[in-house]
Amino acid sequence: MNRKAMVLPAMVGLLTSVLAGCGDADGAGSDGDSIVVGSNDLIEATDGAPAPLDPAQAYDVGAWSLMHNVFQTLLRMPRSGNQPVPDAARTCGFQDKQSEQFRCTLRTGLTFANGNALTAQDVVFSFQRTQAINYKNGPLSLTSNIDKVEAAGELEVVFHLKSPDATFPHKLATPAAALLDSEDYAKDKLRSGFDVTGSGPYTLRTETRDRRLTKAVFTKNPKYQGAVEVRNSKVELKFFAEAKDMQKALDKGDVSTVNRTLAPEQVVRLRDTNQSDVKLTESSGQEIRYLAFNTDDSSVRSKAVRQAMAQLVDRQALTRDVYRRTTVPLYSLVPTGTSAHTNSFYNSYGEPSVSKAKKILRDADITTPVEVTLSYSSEHYGTVTTKEFQALRQQLNDSGLFKAKIQDVPWGTYRPAAAEGKYAVYGMGWYPDFPDPDNYVAPFFGPGNFLNSPYRNSTIENVLIPRTRQQGQRTLAVRDFQHVQNVVADEVPVLPLWQGKQYVATRDGITGAEWSVDDAGKLRLWELGRGVKD
């Protein structure tokens, strides 16, 4: 008999709200009582990335926002606080002082939305599958430290790690650790398209056009057993090609909530207009934006060239003139509000200075102007990115030390080309997988790093990162994380630019906005509800 044929039943920073907007509709949308959320995330299936919602492939905040609501994980981040709590698990914890063996006990009676039982064997299958598929641009780095995972009965799972890792519980709370039905997913290949089978708070129905997601309908999953309370019965996520179209839909009442991604001018309008139909909720954010360098490329191979760029970039001008103060300058890979943050780039370079940049290049015998191309993808990061890179080009060229060009590349081409080392300097963004400084450091360094960067630093890879992961008391790792940040400022394999804030716009009567986005930028759709209109 099929072992699953029969199943027994069983972020937040300081928030500021400002009223703005117009319109009379309540955002009920086309699905009756569903709450309609607008997004201009681009989620698409391509030949190189055919499975945008498969946990073995997906590794971007847009896809993870969907998956976070559909898939269950052993642990989940709570509404507030930075320590994971049990979700599919009843209990979890390290079994040794070295943080190398981690054991979880599942809740009894767990089922997937299709009715199949969720057992320890499914947990083992989910992690082994990601390792077997080994998708190059996927989230494998988050689970690559697993040496072996085994089931100890129907409800017990034991993880044996290759090396100590105090951050492992946080990794189990990410969609990279999503639990899959071993009878529904192939063990060694991606599931192409947008169909998913999970055991999370919602089931998912999708609509697409030209292999791009146009609508995602989340319906409360009656079989879900876990850590969250679902405050609505249905949420409809509509995708817009342009932020301005999403704004029009919000004004008309065709959508009731908007999070990703409001353009700076839209935020300013909502923030500064004193009307009563739309509320803007602002909170501190952990998104960062940076320039990445292919340190094997001849134009930026010299550390002096990268240091000169770090000396010239005016972050204050970017955040003021391009982003209208909806972002803040960032002087480290580790953002403010995260433990161990230090302003390493400001400490090294201070204010922008042409004379200091000239001296750096002269001392290294670099002939000027240095020709360099800055690449970016406005399709993925928004049209304001073009203005940002135009400003960066001007800052470099106005110094007389660089002859910079820029190029805008479609995302489907951009991401794999960057990973293949085809761009000398290119813009990237990062939302944290989990709230720990490790996640702003470890993914960027060593073999198999997120950027596929050729840059290597043995001190960071072999000493500092391993040592920080041995510290269960994270305050004891602060000095080593600060050391990493200082090395990065000196060698400039990446150049931090700015840190984002988070904004959620909601029409009158929608509740839960302040909890609806976590520190990592993922949607918590279950927090949204309907209350009494003001």
PDB file of C-alpha atoms in Angstrom, residues 59-206:
ATOM      1  CA  TYR A  59      17.165  32.364  -4.888  1.00  0.00           C
ATOM      2  CA  ASP A  60      15.649  35.829  -5.204  1.00  0.00           C
ATOM      3  CA  VAL A  61      13.341  37.808  -2.954  1.00  0.00           C
ATOM      4  CA  GLY A  62      10.439  37.860  -5.420  1.00  0.00           C
ATOM      5  CA  ALA A  63      10.228  34.099  -5.765  1.00  0.00           C
ATOM      6  CA  TRP A  64      10.980  33.545  -2.081  1.00  0.00           C
ATOM      7  CA  SER A  65       8.068  35.827  -1.146  1.00  0.00           C
ATOM      8  CA  LEU A  66       5.706  33.429  -2.885  1.00  0.00           C
ATOM      9  CA  MET A  67       7.398  30.280  -1.623  1.00  0.00           C
ATOM     10  CA  HIS A  68       7.489  31.559   1.961  1.00  0.00           C
ATOM     11  CA  ASN A  69       3.687  31.429   1.993  1.00  0.00           C
ATOM     12  CA  VAL A  70       3.241  28.048   0.300  1.00  0.00           C
ATOM     13  CA  PHE A  71       6.067  25.835   1.526  1.00  0.00           C
ATOM     14  CA  GLN A  72       6.654  24.809   5.097  1.00  0.00           C
ATOM     15  CA  THR A  73      10.065  24.682   6.751  1.00  0.00           C
ATOM     16  CA  LEU A  74      11.192  22.978   9.931  1.00  0.00           C
ATOM     17  CA  LEU A  75      11.687  26.377  11.550  1.00  0.00           C
ATOM     18  CA  ARG A  76      10.263  29.810  10.771  1.00  0.00           C
ATOM     19  CA  MET A  77      11.144  33.343  11.783  1.00  0.00           C
ATOM     20  CA  PRO A  78       8.602  34.796  14.239  1.00  0.00           C
ATOM     21  CA  ARG A  79       6.651  38.016  13.808  1.00  0.00           C
ATOM     22  CA  SER A  80       9.277  39.832  15.865  1.00  0.00           C
ATOM     23  CA  GLY A  81      12.645  38.706  17.184  1.00  0.00           C
ATOM     24  CA  ASN A  82      15.622  37.170  15.427  1.00  0.00           C
ATOM     25  CA  GLN A  83      15.536  33.564  16.650  1.00  0.00           C
ATOM     26  CA  PRO A  84      13.706  30.893  14.618  1.00  0.00           C
ATOM     27  CA  VAL A  85      10.734  29.067  16.138  1.00  0.00           C
ATOM     28  CA  PRO A  86       9.352  25.610  15.229  1.00  0.00           C
ATOM     29  CA  ASP A  87       7.017  25.355  12.237  1.00  0.00           C
ATOM     30  CA  ALA A  88       6.836  21.857  10.742  1.00  0.00           C
ATOM     31  CA  ALA A  89       9.010  20.788  13.651  1.00  0.00           C
ATOM     32  CA  ARG A  90       7.756  20.460  17.201  1.00  0.00           C
ATOM     33  CA  THR A  91      11.268  20.851  18.620  1.00  0.00           C
ATOM     34  CA  CYS A  92      14.736  21.421  17.165  1.00  0.00           C
ATOM     35  CA  GLY A  93      18.176  21.900  18.649  1.00  0.00           C
ATOM     36  CA  PHE A  94      21.887  21.160  18.547  1.00  0.00           C
ATOM     37  CA  GLN A  95      22.896  17.896  20.178  1.00  0.00           C
ATOM     38  CA  ASP A  96      26.536  18.816  20.825  1.00  0.00           C
ATOM     39  CA  LYS A  97      28.596  21.754  22.044  1.00  0.00           C
ATOM     40  CA  GLN A  98      30.395  22.048  18.693  1.00  0.00           C
ATOM     41  CA  SER A  99      27.185  22.920  16.779  1.00  0.00           C
ATOM     42  CA  GLU A 100      27.744  20.047  14.344  1.00  0.00           C
ATOM     43  CA  GLN A 101      24.709  17.820  14.979  1.00  0.00           C
ATOM     44  CA  PHE A 102      21.183  19.200  14.790  1.00  0.00           C
ATOM     45  CA  ARG A 103      18.032  17.195  15.552  1.00  0.00           C
ATOM     46  CA  CYS A 104      14.379  18.018  14.837  1.00  0.00           C
ATOM     47  CA  THR A 105      11.182  16.266  15.889  1.00  0.00           C
ATOM     48  CA  LEU A 106       8.233  16.810  13.534  1.00  0.00           C
ATOM     49  CA  ARG A 107       4.691  17.639  14.571  1.00  0.00           C
ATOM     50  CA  THR A 108       2.377  14.644  14.374  1.00  0.00           C
ATOM     51  CA  GLY A 109      -0.156  14.382  11.560  1.00  0.00           C
ATOM     52  CA  LEU A 110       1.554  16.773   9.106  1.00  0.00           C
ATOM     53  CA  THR A 111       0.226  16.614   5.547  1.00  0.00           C
ATOM     54  CA  PHE A 112       0.930  18.260   2.247  1.00  0.00           C
ATOM     55  CA  ALA A 113      -1.894  20.154   0.558  1.00  0.00           C
ATOM     56  CA  ASN A 114      -2.474  17.163  -1.740  1.00  0.00           C
ATOM     57  CA  GLY A 115      -3.269  14.963   1.275  1.00  0.00           C
ATOM     58  CA  ASN A 116       0.003  13.025   1.369  1.00  0.00           C
ATOM     59  CA  ALA A 117       1.652  12.633   4.754  1.00  0.00           C
ATOM     60  CA  LEU A 118       4.752  14.689   5.538  1.00  0.00           C
ATOM     61  CA  THR A 119       7.289  12.476   7.278  1.00  0.00           C
ATOM     62  CA  ALA A 120      10.962  12.532   8.205  1.00  0.00           C
ATOM     63  CA  GLN A 121      11.710  10.772   4.910  1.00  0.00           C
ATOM     64  CA  ASP A 122      10.306  13.765   3.024  1.00  0.00           C
ATOM     65  CA  VAL A 123      12.611  16.059   4.990  1.00  0.00           C
ATOM     66  CA  VAL A 124      15.620  13.917   4.072  1.00  0.00           C
ATOM     67  CA  PHE A 125      14.458  13.825   0.437  1.00  0.00           C
ATOM     68  CA  SER A 126      14.115  17.629   0.259  1.00  0.00           C
ATOM     69  CA  PHE A 127      17.697  18.315   1.307  1.00  0.00           C
ATOM     70  CA  GLN A 128      19.236  15.484  -0.689  1.00  0.00           C
ATOM     71  CA  ARG A 129      17.344  16.647  -3.781  1.00  0.00           C
ATOM     72  CA  THR A 130      18.804  20.171  -3.649  1.00  0.00           C
ATOM     73  CA  GLN A 131      22.289  18.705  -3.331  1.00  0.00           C
ATOM     74  CA  ALA A 132      21.683  16.264  -6.184  1.00  0.00           C
ATOM     75  CA  ILE A 133      20.372  18.945  -8.563  1.00  0.00           C
ATOM     76  CA  ASN A 134      23.230  21.304  -7.615  1.00  0.00           C
ATOM     77  CA  TYR A 135      21.818  24.287  -9.515  1.00  0.00           C
ATOM     78  CA  LYS A 136      24.641  26.776 -10.067  1.00  0.00           C
ATOM     79  CA  ASN A 137      22.775  30.004  -9.270  1.00  0.00           C
ATOM     80  CA  GLY A 138      20.535  28.487  -6.620  1.00  0.00           C
ATOM     81  CA  PRO A 139      20.549  28.460  -2.819  1.00  0.00           C
ATOM     82  CA  LEU A 140      22.731  25.366  -2.415  1.00  0.00           C
ATOM     83  CA  SER A 141      25.316  27.370  -0.452  1.00  0.00           C
ATOM     84  CA  LEU A 142      22.837  27.624   2.431  1.00  0.00           C
ATOM     85  CA  THR A 143      22.725  23.845   2.858  1.00  0.00           C
ATOM     86  CA  SER A 144      26.118  22.836   1.451  1.00  0.00           C
ATOM     87  CA  ASN A 145      27.557  22.409   4.962  1.00  0.00           C
ATOM     88  CA  ILE A 146      25.283  19.404   5.525  1.00  0.00           C
ATOM     89  CA  ASP A 147      27.413  16.265   5.470  1.00  0.00           C
ATOM     90  CA  LYS A 148      24.522  13.880   6.002  1.00  0.00           C
ATOM     91  CA  VAL A 149      20.822  14.067   6.868  1.00  0.00           C
ATOM     92  CA  GLU A 150      19.013  11.002   8.114  1.00  0.00           C
ATOM     93  CA  ALA A 151      15.619   9.975   9.402  1.00  0.00           C
ATOM     94  CA  ALA A 152      15.480   8.375  12.842  1.00  0.00           C
ATOM     95  CA  GLY A 153      11.919   7.083  12.612  1.00  0.00           C
ATOM     96  CA  GLU A 154       8.837   8.728  11.105  1.00  0.00           C
ATOM     97  CA  LEU A 155       9.185  11.988  13.046  1.00  0.00           C
ATOM     98  CA  GLU A 156      12.903  12.391  13.847  1.00  0.00           C
ATOM     99  CA  VAL A 157      15.473  14.028  11.552  1.00  0.00           C
ATOM    100  CA  VAL A 158      19.180  14.396  12.307  1.00  0.00           C
ATOM    101  CA  PHE A 159      21.532  16.741  10.419  1.00  0.00           C
ATOM    102  CA  HIS A 160      25.274  16.061  10.579  1.00  0.00           C
ATOM    103  CA  LEU A 161      27.269  19.144   9.577  1.00  0.00           C
ATOM    104  CA  LYS A 162      30.725  19.205   7.987  1.00  0.00           C
ATOM    105  CA  SER A 163      31.831  21.986  10.306  1.00  0.00           C
ATOM    106  CA  PRO A 164      30.327  23.944  13.224  1.00  0.00           C
ATOM    107  CA  ASP A 165      27.626  26.415  12.205  1.00  0.00           C
ATOM    108  CA  ALA A 166      25.700  28.345  14.834  1.00  0.00           C
ATOM    109  CA  THR A 167      23.617  29.931  12.040  1.00  0.00           C
ATOM    110  CA  PHE A 168      22.213  26.591  10.830  1.00  0.00           C
ATOM    111  CA  PRO A 169      18.816  27.045  12.544  1.00  0.00           C
ATOM    112  CA  HIS A 170      18.351  30.296  10.595  1.00  0.00           C
ATOM    113  CA  LYS A 171      19.090  28.490   7.328  1.00  0.00           C
ATOM    114  CA  LEU A 172      16.394  25.946   8.107  1.00  0.00           C
ATOM    115  CA  ALA A 173      13.900  28.828   8.227  1.00  0.00           C
ATOM    116  CA  THR A 174      14.539  29.884   4.602  1.00  0.00           C
ATOM    117  CA  PRO A 175      12.796  28.638   1.432  1.00  0.00           C
ATOM    118  CA  ALA A 176      16.084  26.912   0.573  1.00  0.00           C
ATOM    119  CA  ALA A 177      14.993  24.406   3.251  1.00  0.00           C
ATOM    120  CA  ALA A 178      11.411  24.050   1.979  1.00  0.00           C
ATOM    121  CA  LEU A 179       9.863  20.640   2.604  1.00  0.00           C
ATOM    122  CA  LEU A 180       8.770  18.733  -0.507  1.00  0.00           C
ATOM    123  CA  ASP A 181       6.575  15.717  -1.149  1.00  0.00           C
ATOM    124  CA  SER A 182       8.907  12.903  -2.195  1.00  0.00           C
ATOM    125  CA  GLU A 183       6.083  11.309  -4.175  1.00  0.00           C
ATOM    126  CA  ASP A 184       5.346  14.469  -6.139  1.00  0.00           C
ATOM    127  CA  TYR A 185       8.795  15.933  -6.922  1.00  0.00           C
ATOM    128  CA  ALA A 186      11.513  14.273  -8.991  1.00  0.00           C
ATOM    129  CA  LYS A 187      14.589  13.544  -6.904  1.00  0.00           C
ATOM    130  CA  ASP A 188      17.186  14.707  -9.412  1.00  0.00           C
ATOM    131  CA  LYS A 189      15.652  17.333 -11.699  1.00  0.00           C
ATOM    132  CA  LEU A 190      13.896  20.684 -11.379  1.00  0.00           C
ATOM    133  CA  ARG A 191      10.134  21.053 -11.641  1.00  0.00           C
ATOM    134  CA  SER A 192       9.704  23.334 -14.633  1.00  0.00           C
ATOM    135  CA  GLY A 193       7.046  26.019 -14.591  1.00  0.00           C
ATOM    136  CA  PHE A 194       5.087  27.453 -11.681  1.00  0.00           C
ATOM    137  CA  ASP A 195       3.242  24.499 -10.104  1.00  0.00           C
ATOM    138  CA  VAL A 196       4.073  23.816  -6.454  1.00  0.00           C
ATOM    139  CA  THR A 197       3.044  21.323  -3.793  1.00  0.00           C
ATOM    140  CA  GLY A 198       3.643  22.407  -0.225  1.00  0.00           C
ATOM    141  CA  SER A 199       2.326  22.168   3.322  1.00  0.00           C
ATOM    142  CA  GLY A 200       2.493  25.861   4.219  1.00  0.00           C
ATOM    143  CA  PRO A 201      -0.196  28.392   5.177  1.00  0.00           C
ATOM    144  CA  TYR A 202      -1.578  28.650   1.613  1.00  0.00           C
ATOM    145  CA  THR A 203      -2.112  26.684  -1.550  1.00  0.00           C
ATOM    146  CA  LEU A 204      -1.163  28.430  -4.786  1.00  0.00           C
ATOM    147  CA  ARG A 205      -2.791  28.866  -8.192  1.00  0.00           C
ATOM    148  CA  THR A 206      -0.832  30.776 -10.836  1.00  0.00           C
TER     149      THR A 206
END
